[in-house]
């Protein structure tokens, strides 16, 4: 036997495998197959663009012509606008206007216009339309025709290769060629009636065989060349189950089938003695878990030699896990992967594809169930073992029903609501989404439920089958075919050119340019149609982008609004023109930008202006260097016309202006005060670094020499001149960049020579020497010397540099010292500069020391009092800069003292460590602040520590009263931190402080009095009364012992505030006044409470009744309408007084006093009804509380006695009938003196045995027994717990022997049990604690107890538990 040879049977007329359907359906260009060398190159540049190689679109010798492809017989009117005229037999459905309910309803109106109106989704604007979904009209029409004419039934399955096979519900298989012509009709309706519908199809690699699986379980094999039936297989799997999948492997003699029982079988086709046979082998039994999806690994032709193909891998998905098995050389399971928990109705999906990853090409398996796609990379190692590694997962927000690879980087997903999602696998970016519900996709539910064989499938498989569409979607060569109930659609990726053109048709030119640029840069996704090396691709795309840019420029001018405001036109061009400039510069086509584009836009003056302004950011960022002379000239004129001088200057200093008229530009800059630009033009245009300085000096020198102040503009010029000189001497270009290295020494020498010229070029006869240095010194001495200092830092120590430095120093001294028109500050700056230079370690300068002495004389001249602080500051800077070495110290200090330069003296004393003299300088220096002004606290601390005996003298000398107040507060207030014991101060000082505080800080007087100690009460009371501080006066009177006087002060304060309430007041002050009254009342009540304990009844009434009267008096004024709104708050405050006074004054006295009031006595009790009812409520509450407490105590006592009585009278039950000590029966002992002792714990003893163990104690003639066993096991326990409950008797009788009234041991033990049963704090203890706390709060008393009362509280006990029972019911 030998394997079947399929090649001999292949029909000669059949197109070869190269003639794939996609090639003949209008792909732009066909490319050669992927060879091994090209695969290597793909691996080396994985990040490059994807081209047609991944789609297996082979090279054809002669591309088919339009006439050879078209076989259009349908003459009806075309209902769709065609996207590509070469595809006349394909109905292109535009993915972004596919929202009609049926195909027929979309032929009304202009579709291209409607597309423009639609808001484009984000992915569309980013990637354009990536895919094209087209209706295969020829195939669709013939499917419908076959259903009508030959009763073929509805389509049920599709398989695509070089041919397209469509299975029907009546058992027919329709075979179509690439021209959509019906090639074969296999089978018959008679066979269909016997076998049922075709449920699965598979075409082998060379397109010579077709396998058909049927709904009733049969399998047929057809020869696609001749249309003959080769095999009819009925015994390959258990009968009564439908074929769900049938798949050829890469071996043409091997196929795999999966039935509705969940089993998988391998079919091996052989030919023995001319007889075709089929052997079946079970790979997976449905009894171990139902498989509902299988996928063998198919390799492309160029990958057939890949080492992993020898294993013939097969992936299977059951309802619980994924398996990958190898069919060759022997059956082996390589991987199992469980799903985990997921929706039982979701469809398991599998798909293989070879991808380039980790420097090799290997198969990748994608599997999914639900909304997470897993990617597994399968590799074979050198030993022949297969390894599976997980890759990055793809998490989605929708459930999938189909997963298809369109190439190694792009996948197409179909979700459960029939939306297609194109995803880039590496970035997981969604490229496009298409709604395909109008395809009316065919579902395979009936086969999964095996309805043709009686529905004998599991519920789980039937549930999955609800959304199964495995046989309705087939992919081949980068195209995906979708089978609908009446049609077939094909989806393919558009070529890059198509995608750009598609955007252009929709008038999305900006998006088209952005997409083309992403192709150019290699950042686009799902790219088709770009081949060759990177430079070739970029060249093709650049040409296309240039075409689009010309179209964009024309459209920009055409779409410009003809009428309306100029601002509208400007806005239009500001939106459009920058795009042209951007892309021309990105493509590095400045030639195009400044020639054709500029000429085109110059037709419109507004567009020209906007174009020129668009160039500014590129010029400023140095991205645009090669501008033509004409454009530069126009740019300068445009800025001049619009008076945008600052913008023009910013542009000029970045432009190469050598091609312009230099003199004209200089004149333009000078006239418009563009000094930076002028300097730049001279420097870069003519290499002239001196002329700009001459022009600027001519402007600023005359007013400076004349002693006039400069205008703002001339100050700006002077500053620019200084910066320019600094840049030149440092080798930097002005205003930015660097001078060419070969020019740096020359420029430095030129600038130095210019500065030290004896006279200017056009000097007048009276011009002073060194005009340039003199001008700069007059302009800004300090900054000019800083420039020179920086320059000296950069100088190398060669002979010429040393000469230059010495020369410039000599000139500076000559100019400044020999002239009297420089200020001390300017002269000081010069000598400070010189001192710094002389102090350097590598100094080569020489300065005559006598000059420093002259400067010292000049600065310290006592006959000149003007600029005293300035001269002192200058000399100080000179000394600090290193000039100290130039002076004689014994001469410097006397001169400084004479000139009253105290800071100079301090500097010198500090060097000599004469700190006592420094303090003297501090005190004599009028500039220094007083110590008290600096820090009153620190000054007070200093005086208290070191000048304690002079405090009163210091106080008398302090004139500033507020300063005195701050000092005394820091000194006397203990809270400020000074120890009061060390102070020896008379009380009058403290009283002086209190009086100052009453004046400056009256709100804090009371709290300060509470902490102060040394003051006299009488004098202090007079002070507080003088300043009307009533609370402070009350505090002092109370402290003195005059309780009634203190009370009267607070009462008068309260009455005055209540009186204010009766007057008409503004609403804003009402709440504040009420709060004020409440605060005063609370303080008055507290005063009464504090002192009531030490007073007799009459004295108490003298306090409380006036307070009550004061609160009630405003309420008697019933005629006052003002008080109506305050009645409730006043009643509340009055009740507060009553509640507090009730603790000290008897209720009858309060009622009697109220009723004796003449106001209330004459009238009814209505006015005081609220007060009386409030007192009655308080009485009722306290009475109820007392009754409840009594009931609780009585109930507890009754309950305790009942339990105690029950415990005592309860019989005892021994646990055993022998003595626990001698272990003998209690009956066997015959001694008369021997008694039997039984304890409540259940232990039984002989009395003699207990006595032998010393467990009996005789008390008052009666024995007290303790249980031996319990006592020995509870050593150290409480005595009460060790005492036993005891009954005596002889034999079986147990008689009680105690007749005393005291509790015996039995009763004590019973009572202890009772306590343990009701363990916790007693109610009496709780009530005592509560009443004590409540009373303390109520009376406002200061409860002084030993230790913290909170710690002694029963509530703080960690074992505290509250046992609550309702009070006992009292019978009537």
PDB file of N, CA and C in Angstrom, residues 84-163:
ATOM      1  N   UNK A  84     -13.817  51.725  -6.996  1.00  0.00           N
ATOM      2  CA  UNK A  84     -12.715  51.419  -7.900  1.00  0.00           C
ATOM      3  C   UNK A  84     -13.315  50.925  -9.205  1.00  0.00           C
ATOM      4  N   UNK A  85     -13.132  51.630 -10.303  1.00  0.00           N
ATOM      5  CA  UNK A  85     -13.778  51.219 -11.556  1.00  0.00           C
ATOM      6  C   UNK A  85     -13.296  49.875 -12.075  1.00  0.00           C
ATOM      7  N   UNK A  86     -12.199  49.361 -11.527  1.00  0.00           N
ATOM      8  CA  UNK A  86     -11.729  48.049 -11.998  1.00  0.00           C
ATOM      9  C   UNK A  86     -12.484  46.908 -11.341  1.00  0.00           C
ATOM     10  N   UNK A  87     -13.378  47.208 -10.409  1.00  0.00           N
ATOM     11  CA  UNK A  87     -14.079  46.154  -9.668  1.00  0.00           C
ATOM     12  C   UNK A  87     -15.573  46.201  -9.991  1.00  0.00           C
ATOM     13  N   UNK A  88     -15.914  46.195 -11.248  1.00  0.00           N
ATOM     14  CA  UNK A  88     -17.315  46.407 -11.604  1.00  0.00           C
ATOM     15  C   UNK A  88     -18.195  45.233 -11.208  1.00  0.00           C
ATOM     16  N   UNK A  89     -17.608  44.066 -10.999  1.00  0.00           N
ATOM     17  CA  UNK A  89     -18.455  42.944 -10.576  1.00  0.00           C
ATOM     18  C   UNK A  89     -18.437  42.747  -9.072  1.00  0.00           C
ATOM     19  N   UNK A  90     -17.902  43.709  -8.342  1.00  0.00           N
ATOM     20  CA  UNK A  90     -17.914  43.653  -6.879  1.00  0.00           C
ATOM     21  C   UNK A  90     -18.656  44.871  -6.379  1.00  0.00           C
ATOM     22  N   UNK A  91     -19.622  44.647  -5.537  1.00  0.00           N
ATOM     23  CA  UNK A  91     -20.377  45.773  -4.984  1.00  0.00           C
ATOM     24  C   UNK A  91     -19.665  46.251  -3.728  1.00  0.00           C
ATOM     25  N   UNK A  92     -18.988  47.403  -3.812  1.00  0.00           N
ATOM     26  CA  UNK A  92     -18.218  47.902  -2.665  1.00  0.00           C
ATOM     27  C   UNK A  92     -19.134  48.595  -1.692  1.00  0.00           C
ATOM     28  N   UNK A  93     -19.094  48.144  -0.476  1.00  0.00           N
ATOM     29  CA  UNK A  93     -19.899  48.764   0.574  1.00  0.00           C
ATOM     30  C   UNK A  93     -18.966  49.611   1.403  1.00  0.00           C
ATOM     31  N   UNK A  94     -19.159  50.915   1.357  1.00  0.00           N
ATOM     32  CA  UNK A  94     -18.268  51.792   2.138  1.00  0.00           C
ATOM     33  C   UNK A  94     -18.539  51.609   3.618  1.00  0.00           C
ATOM     34  N   UNK A  95     -17.495  51.349   4.330  1.00  0.00           N
ATOM     35  CA  UNK A  95     -17.673  50.990   5.740  1.00  0.00           C
ATOM     36  C   UNK A  95     -18.180  52.131   6.579  1.00  0.00           C
ATOM     37  N   UNK A  96     -18.017  53.366   6.108  1.00  0.00           N
ATOM     38  CA  UNK A  96     -18.419  54.497   6.953  1.00  0.00           C
ATOM     39  C   UNK A  96     -19.751  55.081   6.549  1.00  0.00           C
ATOM     40  N   UNK A  97     -20.454  54.403   5.615  1.00  0.00           N
ATOM     41  CA  UNK A  97     -21.824  54.841   5.339  1.00  0.00           C
ATOM     42  C   UNK A  97     -22.747  53.630   5.329  1.00  0.00           C
ATOM     43  N   UNK A  98     -22.299  52.576   6.032  1.00  0.00           N
ATOM     44  CA  UNK A  98     -23.028  51.315   6.020  1.00  0.00           C
ATOM     45  C   UNK A  98     -23.986  51.295   7.195  1.00  0.00           C
ATOM     46  N   UNK A  99     -24.935  52.238   7.194  1.00  0.00           N
ATOM     47  CA  UNK A  99     -25.872  52.249   8.307  1.00  0.00           C
ATOM     48  C   UNK A  99     -27.308  52.192   7.835  1.00  0.00           C
ATOM     49  N   UNK A 100     -27.535  51.747   6.615  1.00  0.00           N
ATOM     50  CA  UNK A 100     -28.919  51.546   6.156  1.00  0.00           C
ATOM     51  C   UNK A 100     -29.377  50.158   6.547  1.00  0.00           C
ATOM     52  N   UNK A 101     -30.678  49.991   6.577  1.00  0.00           N
ATOM     53  CA  UNK A 101     -31.207  48.724   7.070  1.00  0.00           C
ATOM     54  C   UNK A 101     -31.115  47.626   6.025  1.00  0.00           C
ATOM     55  N   UNK A 102     -31.045  47.951   4.775  1.00  0.00           N
ATOM     56  CA  UNK A 102     -30.917  46.931   3.738  1.00  0.00           C
ATOM     57  C   UNK A 102     -30.085  47.483   2.603  1.00  0.00           C
ATOM     58  N   UNK A 103     -29.676  46.592   1.723  1.00  0.00           N
ATOM     59  CA  UNK A 103     -28.825  47.031   0.620  1.00  0.00           C
ATOM     60  C   UNK A 103     -29.591  47.959  -0.309  1.00  0.00           C
ATOM     61  N   UNK A 104     -30.849  47.691  -0.501  1.00  0.00           N
ATOM     62  CA  UNK A 104     -31.618  48.469  -1.471  1.00  0.00           C
ATOM     63  C   UNK A 104     -31.864  49.895  -1.000  1.00  0.00           C
ATOM     64  N   UNK A 105     -31.885  50.113   0.297  1.00  0.00           N
ATOM     65  CA  UNK A 105     -32.245  51.439   0.802  1.00  0.00           C
ATOM     66  C   UNK A 105     -31.094  52.419   0.733  1.00  0.00           C
ATOM     67  N   UNK A 106     -29.905  51.976   0.315  1.00  0.00           N
ATOM     68  CA  UNK A 106     -28.754  52.875   0.308  1.00  0.00           C
ATOM     69  C   UNK A 106     -28.496  53.491  -1.057  1.00  0.00           C
ATOM     70  N   UNK A 107     -29.399  53.313  -2.008  1.00  0.00           N
ATOM     71  CA  UNK A 107     -29.131  53.844  -3.344  1.00  0.00           C
ATOM     72  C   UNK A 107     -29.794  55.193  -3.569  1.00  0.00           C
ATOM     73  N   UNK A 108     -30.318  55.826  -2.531  1.00  0.00           N
ATOM     74  CA  UNK A 108     -30.924  57.141  -2.695  1.00  0.00           C
ATOM     75  C   UNK A 108     -29.985  58.204  -2.177  1.00  0.00           C
ATOM     76  N   UNK A 109     -29.891  59.316  -2.909  1.00  0.00           N
ATOM     77  CA  UNK A 109     -29.044  60.425  -2.445  1.00  0.00           C
ATOM     78  C   UNK A 109     -27.595  60.238  -2.833  1.00  0.00           C
ATOM     79  N   UNK A 110     -26.837  61.309  -2.644  1.00  0.00           N
ATOM     80  CA  UNK A 110     -25.416  61.311  -2.961  1.00  0.00           C
ATOM     81  C   UNK A 110     -24.649  60.773  -1.758  1.00  0.00           C
ATOM     82  N   UNK A 111     -24.090  59.562  -1.897  1.00  0.00           N
ATOM     83  CA  UNK A 111     -23.436  58.935  -0.753  1.00  0.00           C
ATOM     84  C   UNK A 111     -22.141  59.649  -0.390  1.00  0.00           C
ATOM     85  N   UNK A 112     -21.434  60.127  -1.369  1.00  0.00           N
ATOM     86  CA  UNK A 112     -20.171  60.803  -1.039  1.00  0.00           C
ATOM     87  C   UNK A 112     -20.448  62.068  -0.253  1.00  0.00           C
ATOM     88  N   UNK A 113     -21.553  62.756  -0.605  1.00  0.00           N
ATOM     89  CA  UNK A 113     -21.891  63.977   0.133  1.00  0.00           C
ATOM     90  C   UNK A 113     -22.290  63.645   1.570  1.00  0.00           C
ATOM     91  N   UNK A 114     -23.065  62.577   1.711  1.00  0.00           N
ATOM     92  CA  UNK A 114     -23.501  62.208   3.064  1.00  0.00           C
ATOM     93  C   UNK A 114     -22.312  61.798   3.919  1.00  0.00           C
ATOM     94  N   UNK A 115     -21.299  61.227   3.298  1.00  0.00           N
ATOM     95  CA  UNK A 115     -20.119  60.834   4.065  1.00  0.00           C
ATOM     96  C   UNK A 115     -19.374  62.049   4.586  1.00  0.00           C
ATOM     97  N   UNK A 116     -19.334  63.109   3.818  1.00  0.00           N
ATOM     98  CA  UNK A 116     -18.642  64.303   4.264  1.00  0.00           C
ATOM     99  C   UNK A 116     -19.274  64.867   5.522  1.00  0.00           C
ATOM    100  N   UNK A 117     -20.605  64.776   5.566  1.00  0.00           N
ATOM    101  CA  UNK A 117     -21.303  65.365   6.702  1.00  0.00           C
ATOM    102  C   UNK A 117     -21.051  64.603   7.982  1.00  0.00           C
ATOM    103  N   UNK A 118     -20.738  63.315   7.843  1.00  0.00           N
ATOM    104  CA  UNK A 118     -20.588  62.501   9.051  1.00  0.00           C
ATOM    105  C   UNK A 118     -19.356  62.912   9.829  1.00  0.00           C
ATOM    106  N   UNK A 119     -19.493  62.889  11.136  1.00  0.00           N
ATOM    107  CA  UNK A 119     -18.326  63.140  11.986  1.00  0.00           C
ATOM    108  C   UNK A 119     -17.458  61.895  11.951  1.00  0.00           C
ATOM    109  N   UNK A 120     -16.207  62.087  11.623  1.00  0.00           N
ATOM    110  CA  UNK A 120     -15.328  60.932  11.477  1.00  0.00           C
ATOM    111  C   UNK A 120     -14.888  60.435  12.834  1.00  0.00           C
ATOM    112  N   UNK A 121     -14.892  59.126  13.022  1.00  0.00           N
ATOM    113  CA  UNK A 121     -14.400  58.602  14.301  1.00  0.00           C
ATOM    114  C   UNK A 121     -12.895  58.792  14.411  1.00  0.00           C
ATOM    115  N   UNK A 122     -12.402  58.672  15.646  1.00  0.00           N
ATOM    116  CA  UNK A 122     -10.982  58.927  15.893  1.00  0.00           C
ATOM    117  C   UNK A 122     -10.088  57.988  15.101  1.00  0.00           C
ATOM    118  N   UNK A 123     -10.428  56.691  15.123  1.00  0.00           N
ATOM    119  CA  UNK A 123      -9.568  55.734  14.427  1.00  0.00           C
ATOM    120  C   UNK A 123      -9.574  56.010  12.924  1.00  0.00           C
ATOM    121  N   UNK A 124     -10.711  56.526  12.418  1.00  0.00           N
ATOM    122  CA  UNK A 124     -10.782  56.827  10.986  1.00  0.00           C
ATOM    123  C   UNK A 124      -9.872  57.997  10.644  1.00  0.00           C
ATOM    124  N   UNK A 125      -9.908  59.043  11.470  1.00  0.00           N
ATOM    125  CA  UNK A 125      -9.070  60.208  11.184  1.00  0.00           C
ATOM    126  C   UNK A 125      -7.590  59.870  11.351  1.00  0.00           C
ATOM    127  N   UNK A 126      -7.289  58.861  12.162  1.00  0.00           N
ATOM    128  CA  UNK A 126      -5.893  58.485  12.407  1.00  0.00           C
ATOM    129  C   UNK A 126      -5.375  57.522  11.344  1.00  0.00           C
ATOM    130  N   UNK A 127      -6.179  56.498  11.026  1.00  0.00           N
ATOM    131  CA  UNK A 127      -5.712  55.442  10.117  1.00  0.00           C
ATOM    132  C   UNK A 127      -6.409  55.469   8.763  1.00  0.00           C
ATOM    133  N   UNK A 128      -7.464  56.290   8.611  1.00  0.00           N
ATOM    134  CA  UNK A 128      -8.247  56.234   7.381  1.00  0.00           C
ATOM    135  C   UNK A 128      -9.090  54.974   7.361  1.00  0.00           C
ATOM    136  N   UNK A 129      -9.674  54.708   6.199  1.00  0.00           N
ATOM    137  CA  UNK A 129     -10.447  53.463   6.058  1.00  0.00           C
ATOM    138  C   UNK A 129      -9.473  52.349   5.720  1.00  0.00           C
ATOM    139  N   UNK A 130      -9.267  51.434   6.657  1.00  0.00           N
ATOM    140  CA  UNK A 130      -8.228  50.404   6.490  1.00  0.00           C
ATOM    141  C   UNK A 130      -8.741  49.245   5.643  1.00  0.00           C
ATOM    142  N   UNK A 131     -10.000  48.892   5.795  1.00  0.00           N
ATOM    143  CA  UNK A 131     -10.517  47.704   5.110  1.00  0.00           C
ATOM    144  C   UNK A 131     -11.614  48.091   4.123  1.00  0.00           C
ATOM    145  N   UNK A 132     -11.808  47.184   3.155  1.00  0.00           N
ATOM    146  CA  UNK A 132     -12.893  47.344   2.181  1.00  0.00           C
ATOM    147  C   UNK A 132     -13.756  46.095   2.246  1.00  0.00           C
ATOM    148  N   UNK A 133     -15.021  46.285   2.495  1.00  0.00           N
ATOM    149  CA  UNK A 133     -15.975  45.170   2.540  1.00  0.00           C
ATOM    150  C   UNK A 133     -16.788  45.214   1.252  1.00  0.00           C
ATOM    151  N   UNK A 134     -16.723  44.132   0.485  1.00  0.00           N
ATOM    152  CA  UNK A 134     -17.352  44.135  -0.836  1.00  0.00           C
ATOM    153  C   UNK A 134     -18.304  42.963  -0.967  1.00  0.00           C
ATOM    154  N   UNK A 135     -19.371  43.175  -1.695  1.00  0.00           N
ATOM    155  CA  UNK A 135     -20.344  42.125  -1.989  1.00  0.00           C
ATOM    156  C   UNK A 135     -19.918  41.423  -3.267  1.00  0.00           C
ATOM    157  N   UNK A 136     -19.763  40.097  -3.206  1.00  0.00           N
ATOM    158  CA  UNK A 136     -19.480  39.311  -4.415  1.00  0.00           C
ATOM    159  C   UNK A 136     -20.812  39.059  -5.121  1.00  0.00           C
ATOM    160  N   UNK A 137     -21.111  39.935  -6.073  1.00  0.00           N
ATOM    161  CA  UNK A 137     -22.451  39.913  -6.662  1.00  0.00           C
ATOM    162  C   UNK A 137     -22.714  38.646  -7.449  1.00  0.00           C
ATOM    163  N   UNK A 138     -21.680  38.192  -8.186  1.00  0.00           N
ATOM    164  CA  UNK A 138     -21.875  37.000  -9.021  1.00  0.00           C
ATOM    165  C   UNK A 138     -22.224  35.788  -8.184  1.00  0.00           C
ATOM    166  N   UNK A 139     -21.435  35.546  -7.136  1.00  0.00           N
ATOM    167  CA  UNK A 139     -21.673  34.379  -6.280  1.00  0.00           C
ATOM    168  C   UNK A 139     -23.007  34.527  -5.564  1.00  0.00           C
ATOM    169  N   UNK A 140     -23.261  35.736  -5.034  1.00  0.00           N
ATOM    170  CA  UNK A 140     -24.499  35.947  -4.279  1.00  0.00           C
ATOM    171  C   UNK A 140     -25.724  35.686  -5.146  1.00  0.00           C
ATOM    172  N   UNK A 141     -25.676  36.189  -6.398  1.00  0.00           N
ATOM    173  CA  UNK A 141     -26.830  36.003  -7.287  1.00  0.00           C
ATOM    174  C   UNK A 141     -27.049  34.530  -7.587  1.00  0.00           C
ATOM    175  N   UNK A 142     -25.961  33.787  -7.770  1.00  0.00           N
ATOM    176  CA  UNK A 142     -26.117  32.376  -8.148  1.00  0.00           C
ATOM    177  C   UNK A 142     -26.522  31.524  -6.948  1.00  0.00           C
ATOM    178  N   UNK A 143     -26.182  31.929  -5.725  1.00  0.00           N
ATOM    179  CA  UNK A 143     -26.678  31.208  -4.552  1.00  0.00           C
ATOM    180  C   UNK A 143     -28.196  31.334  -4.466  1.00  0.00           C
ATOM    181  N   UNK A 144     -28.677  32.585  -4.667  1.00  0.00           N
ATOM    182  CA  UNK A 144     -30.126  32.807  -4.629  1.00  0.00           C
ATOM    183  C   UNK A 144     -30.810  32.053  -5.766  1.00  0.00           C
ATOM    184  N   UNK A 145     -30.171  32.087  -6.960  1.00  0.00           N
ATOM    185  CA  UNK A 145     -30.732  31.401  -8.129  1.00  0.00           C
ATOM    186  C   UNK A 145     -30.799  29.895  -7.900  1.00  0.00           C
ATOM    187  N   UNK A 146     -29.729  29.336  -7.312  1.00  0.00           N
ATOM    188  CA  UNK A 146     -29.713  27.887  -7.069  1.00  0.00           C
ATOM    189  C   UNK A 146     -30.801  27.491  -6.097  1.00  0.00           C
ATOM    190  N   UNK A 147     -31.064  28.333  -5.122  1.00  0.00           N
ATOM    191  CA  UNK A 147     -32.124  28.021  -4.168  1.00  0.00           C
ATOM    192  C   UNK A 147     -33.475  27.987  -4.864  1.00  0.00           C
ATOM    193  N   UNK A 148     -33.645  28.878  -5.820  1.00  0.00           N
ATOM    194  CA  UNK A 148     -34.935  28.938  -6.517  1.00  0.00           C
ATOM    195  C   UNK A 148     -35.075  27.847  -7.572  1.00  0.00           C
ATOM    196  N   UNK A 149     -34.004  27.646  -8.384  1.00  0.00           N
ATOM    197  CA  UNK A 149     -34.131  26.802  -9.580  1.00  0.00           C
ATOM    198  C   UNK A 149     -33.902  25.330  -9.299  1.00  0.00           C
ATOM    199  N   UNK A 150     -32.939  24.992  -8.462  1.00  0.00           N
ATOM    200  CA  UNK A 150     -32.642  23.567  -8.238  1.00  0.00           C
ATOM    201  C   UNK A 150     -32.918  23.168  -6.804  1.00  0.00           C
ATOM    202  N   UNK A 151     -33.612  24.014  -6.070  1.00  0.00           N
ATOM    203  CA  UNK A 151     -33.963  23.696  -4.688  1.00  0.00           C
ATOM    204  C   UNK A 151     -32.722  23.365  -3.851  1.00  0.00           C
ATOM    205  N   UNK A 152     -31.690  24.194  -4.011  1.00  0.00           N
ATOM    206  CA  UNK A 152     -30.435  23.930  -3.286  1.00  0.00           C
ATOM    207  C   UNK A 152     -30.574  24.245  -1.804  1.00  0.00           C
ATOM    208  N   UNK A 153     -31.545  25.084  -1.456  1.00  0.00           N
ATOM    209  CA  UNK A 153     -31.696  25.467  -0.059  1.00  0.00           C
ATOM    210  C   UNK A 153     -30.808  26.668   0.276  1.00  0.00           C
ATOM    211  N   UNK A 154     -30.840  27.041   1.539  1.00  0.00           N
ATOM    212  CA  UNK A 154     -30.053  28.194   1.983  1.00  0.00           C
ATOM    213  C   UNK A 154     -28.597  27.793   2.190  1.00  0.00           C
ATOM    214  N   UNK A 155     -27.677  28.762   2.036  1.00  0.00           N
ATOM    215  CA  UNK A 155     -26.251  28.442   2.257  1.00  0.00           C
ATOM    216  C   UNK A 155     -25.988  28.131   3.737  1.00  0.00           C
ATOM    217  N   UNK A 156     -25.076  27.179   3.987  1.00  0.00           N
ATOM    218  CA  UNK A 156     -24.785  26.777   5.375  1.00  0.00           C
ATOM    219  C   UNK A 156     -23.307  26.829   5.717  1.00  0.00           C
ATOM    220  N   UNK A 157     -22.423  26.697   4.718  1.00  0.00           N
ATOM    221  CA  UNK A 157     -20.981  26.665   5.009  1.00  0.00           C
ATOM    222  C   UNK A 157     -20.219  27.199   3.821  1.00  0.00           C
ATOM    223  N   UNK A 158     -19.020  27.711   4.074  1.00  0.00           N
ATOM    224  CA  UNK A 158     -18.164  28.245   3.007  1.00  0.00           C
ATOM    225  C   UNK A 158     -16.721  27.851   3.291  1.00  0.00           C
ATOM    226  N   UNK A 159     -15.985  27.565   2.205  1.00  0.00           N
ATOM    227  CA  UNK A 159     -14.543  27.320   2.302  1.00  0.00           C
ATOM    228  C   UNK A 159     -13.903  28.038   1.125  1.00  0.00           C
ATOM    229  N   UNK A 160     -12.815  28.762   1.369  1.00  0.00           N
ATOM    230  CA  UNK A 160     -12.183  29.563   0.327  1.00  0.00           C
ATOM    231  C   UNK A 160     -10.733  29.169   0.156  1.00  0.00           C
ATOM    232  N   UNK A 161     -10.341  29.063  -1.099  1.00  0.00           N
ATOM    233  CA  UNK A 161      -8.940  28.876  -1.474  1.00  0.00           C
ATOM    234  C   UNK A 161      -8.807  29.555  -2.823  1.00  0.00           C
ATOM    235  N   UNK A 162      -8.186  28.871  -3.816  1.00  0.00           N
ATOM    236  CA  UNK A 162      -8.229  29.432  -5.154  1.00  0.00           C
ATOM    237  C   UNK A 162      -9.643  29.351  -5.709  1.00  0.00           C
ATOM    238  N   UNK A 163     -10.410  28.427  -5.177  1.00  0.00           N
ATOM    239  CA  UNK A 163     -11.834  28.328  -5.499  1.00  0.00           C
ATOM    240  C   UNK A 163     -12.629  28.650  -4.235  1.00  0.00           C
TER     241      UNK A 163
END
